[in-house]
mmCIF file of C-alpha atoms in Angstrom:
data_model
loop_
_atom_site.group_PDB
_atom_site.id
_atom_site.type_symbol
_atom_site.label_atom_id
_atom_site.label_comp_id
_atom_site.label_asym_id
_atom_site.label_seq_id
_atom_site.Cartn_x
_atom_site.Cartn_y
_atom_site.Cartn_z
ATOM 1 C CA MET A 1 29.577 12.828 25.100
ATOM 2 C CA ALA A 2 27.727 10.829 22.499
ATOM 3 C CA LYS A 3 24.639 12.372 21.029
ATOM 4 C CA LEU A 4 22.503 9.523 22.426
ATOM 5 C CA ASP A 5 23.829 10.246 25.836
ATOM 6 C CA GLU A 6 23.179 13.858 25.443
ATOM 7 C CA LEU A 7 19.509 13.232 24.423
ATOM 8 C CA ALA A 8 19.136 10.888 27.513
ATOM 9 C CA GLN A 9 20.529 13.404 29.938
ATOM 10 C CA TYR A 10 18.272 16.098 28.326
ATOM 11 C CA TYR A 11 15.055 14.149 28.789
ATOM 12 C CA ASP A 12 16.185 12.972 32.224
ATOM 13 C CA THR A 13 16.550 16.502 33.496
ATOM 14 C CA HIS A 14 13.695 18.339 31.652
ATOM 15 C CA ASP A 15 9.935 18.234 32.176
ATOM 16 C CA MET A 16 8.205 17.286 28.785
ATOM 17 C CA SER A 17 4.549 17.214 30.124
ATOM 18 C CA ALA A 18 3.764 20.591 28.331
ATOM 19 C CA GLU A 19 4.816 19.187 24.943
ATOM 20 C CA MET A 20 2.990 15.888 25.637
ATOM 21 C CA ASP A 21 -0.212 17.730 26.491
ATOM 22 C CA SER A 22 -0.299 19.442 23.124
ATOM 23 C CA GLY A 23 0.071 16.282 21.312
ATOM 24 C CA HIS A 24 -2.451 13.442 20.634
ATOM 25 C CA TRP A 25 -2.561 9.776 21.301
ATOM 26 C CA GLU A 26 -2.977 7.262 18.524
ATOM 27 C CA THR A 27 -6.025 5.342 19.483
ATOM 28 C CA GLU A 28 -6.786 3.662 16.189
ATOM 29 C CA PRO A 29 -5.037 0.282 15.698
ATOM 30 C CA ALA A 30 -2.969 -0.170 12.720
ATOM 31 C CA PRO A 31 -4.739 -1.684 9.649
ATOM 32 C CA PRO A 32 -4.380 -5.331 9.453
ATOM 33 C CA ASP A 33 -2.394 -5.364 6.204
ATOM 34 C CA PRO A 34 -0.740 -1.976 6.025
ATOM 35 C CA MET A 35 0.633 -0.573 2.703
ATOM 36 C CA ILE A 36 4.438 -0.754 2.364
ATOM 37 C CA THR A 37 6.389 1.401 -0.076
ATOM 38 C CA THR A 38 9.025 -0.418 -2.258
ATOM 39 C CA SER A 39 11.072 0.700 -5.078
ATOM 40 C CA LEU A 40 11.031 -0.654 -8.623
ATOM 41 C CA ARG A 41 13.463 0.108 -11.313
ATOM 42 C CA LEU A 42 11.992 0.010 -14.771
ATOM 43 C CA PRO A 43 13.308 1.351 -18.124
ATOM 44 C CA LYS A 44 11.878 4.774 -18.991
ATOM 45 C CA SER A 45 10.217 3.507 -22.017
ATOM 46 C CA LEU A 46 8.362 0.713 -20.100
ATOM 47 C CA LEU A 47 7.403 3.133 -17.144
ATOM 48 C CA ASP A 48 5.957 5.520 -19.856
ATOM 49 C CA ARG A 49 3.793 2.716 -21.280
ATOM 50 C CA VAL A 50 2.607 1.660 -17.768
ATOM 51 C CA ARG A 51 1.800 5.344 -17.061
ATOM 52 C CA ALA A 52 -0.164 5.609 -20.332
ATOM 53 C CA ARG A 53 -2.163 2.420 -19.582
ATOM 54 C CA ALA A 54 -2.857 3.392 -16.055
ATOM 55 C CA ALA A 55 -4.072 6.812 -17.294
ATOM 56 C CA GLU A 56 -6.361 5.070 -19.948
ATOM 57 C CA GLU A 57 -7.945 3.256 -17.013
ATOM 58 C CA ASP A 58 -8.072 6.360 -15.007
ATOM 59 C CA MET A 59 -5.762 4.853 -12.232
ATOM 60 C CA LYS A 60 -2.637 5.795 -10.517
ATOM 61 C CA THR A 61 0.368 4.073 -11.841
ATOM 62 C CA THR A 62 1.148 2.279 -8.633
ATOM 63 C CA ALA A 63 -2.518 1.092 -8.247
ATOM 64 C CA TRP A 64 -2.415 -0.218 -11.736
ATOM 65 C CA ILE A 65 0.712 -2.069 -10.960
ATOM 66 C CA ARG A 66 -0.671 -3.494 -7.885
ATOM 67 C CA VAL A 67 -3.689 -4.746 -9.782
ATOM 68 C CA LEU A 68 -1.388 -6.616 -12.162
ATOM 69 C CA ILE A 69 0.544 -8.288 -9.384
ATOM 70 C CA GLU A 70 -2.482 -9.226 -7.548
ATOM 71 C CA SER A 71 -3.811 -10.792 -10.624
ATOM 72 C CA ALA A 72 -0.789 -12.683 -11.506
ATOM 73 C CA LEU A 73 -0.561 -13.994 -8.077
ATOM 74 C CA SER A 74 -4.115 -15.307 -8.226
ATOM 75 C CA GLU A 75 -3.637 -17.111 -11.501
ATOM 76 C CA ALA A 76 -3.530 -20.446 -9.648
ATOM 77 C CA GLY A 77 -7.171 -19.843 -8.501
ATOM 78 C CA ARG A 78 -8.238 -19.112 -12.172
ATOM 79 C CA ASN A 79 -7.400 -22.708 -13.166
ATOM 80 C CA ASN A 80 -9.786 -24.061 -10.541
ATOM 81 C CA ILE A 81 -13.041 -24.623 -12.395
ATOM 82 C CA GLU A 82 -15.268 -23.740 -9.395
ATOM 83 C CA GLU A 83 -13.457 -20.361 -8.860
ATOM 84 C CA ARG A 84 -13.910 -19.628 -12.627
ATOM 85 C CA VAL A 85 -17.606 -20.188 -12.481
ATOM 86 C CA ARG A 86 -17.933 -18.017 -9.218
ATOM 87 C CA ARG A 87 -16.021 -15.175 -11.053
ATOM 88 C CA LEU A 88 -18.184 -15.577 -14.215
ATOM 89 C CA GLU A 89 -21.447 -15.510 -12.207
ATOM 90 C CA ALA A 90 -20.318 -12.478 -10.183
ATOM 91 C CA ALA A 91 -19.399 -10.662 -13.429
ATOM 92 C CA VAL A 92 -22.832 -11.472 -15.087
ATOM 93 C CA PHE A 93 -24.855 -10.590 -12.054
ATOM 94 C CA LYS A 94 -22.919 -7.369 -11.569
ATOM 95 C CA GLU A 95 -23.460 -6.314 -15.291
ATOM 96 C CA SER A 96 -27.272 -7.179 -15.161
ATOM 97 C CA ALA A 97 -27.649 -5.134 -11.896
#
């Protein structure tokens, strides 16, 4: 008998209500943009440099890499003069606050 068939037979013939009572239901919806894990192969020397830079900015390595990627992907918006002015105003008003 295949393992899947064994499991099906077990759950068809056993009462699982006690186990379900001790569990909990997930009531919170999943976040709209969940974080996904991926693997990235880098030369050790490059990863060492990335880790050092992230540490200088008191950030985790993966968060620092994510910031760089997000920045690179928003480069198109940086060429838009209105977007550049908005970013400059935000930076100026943030610094003066």
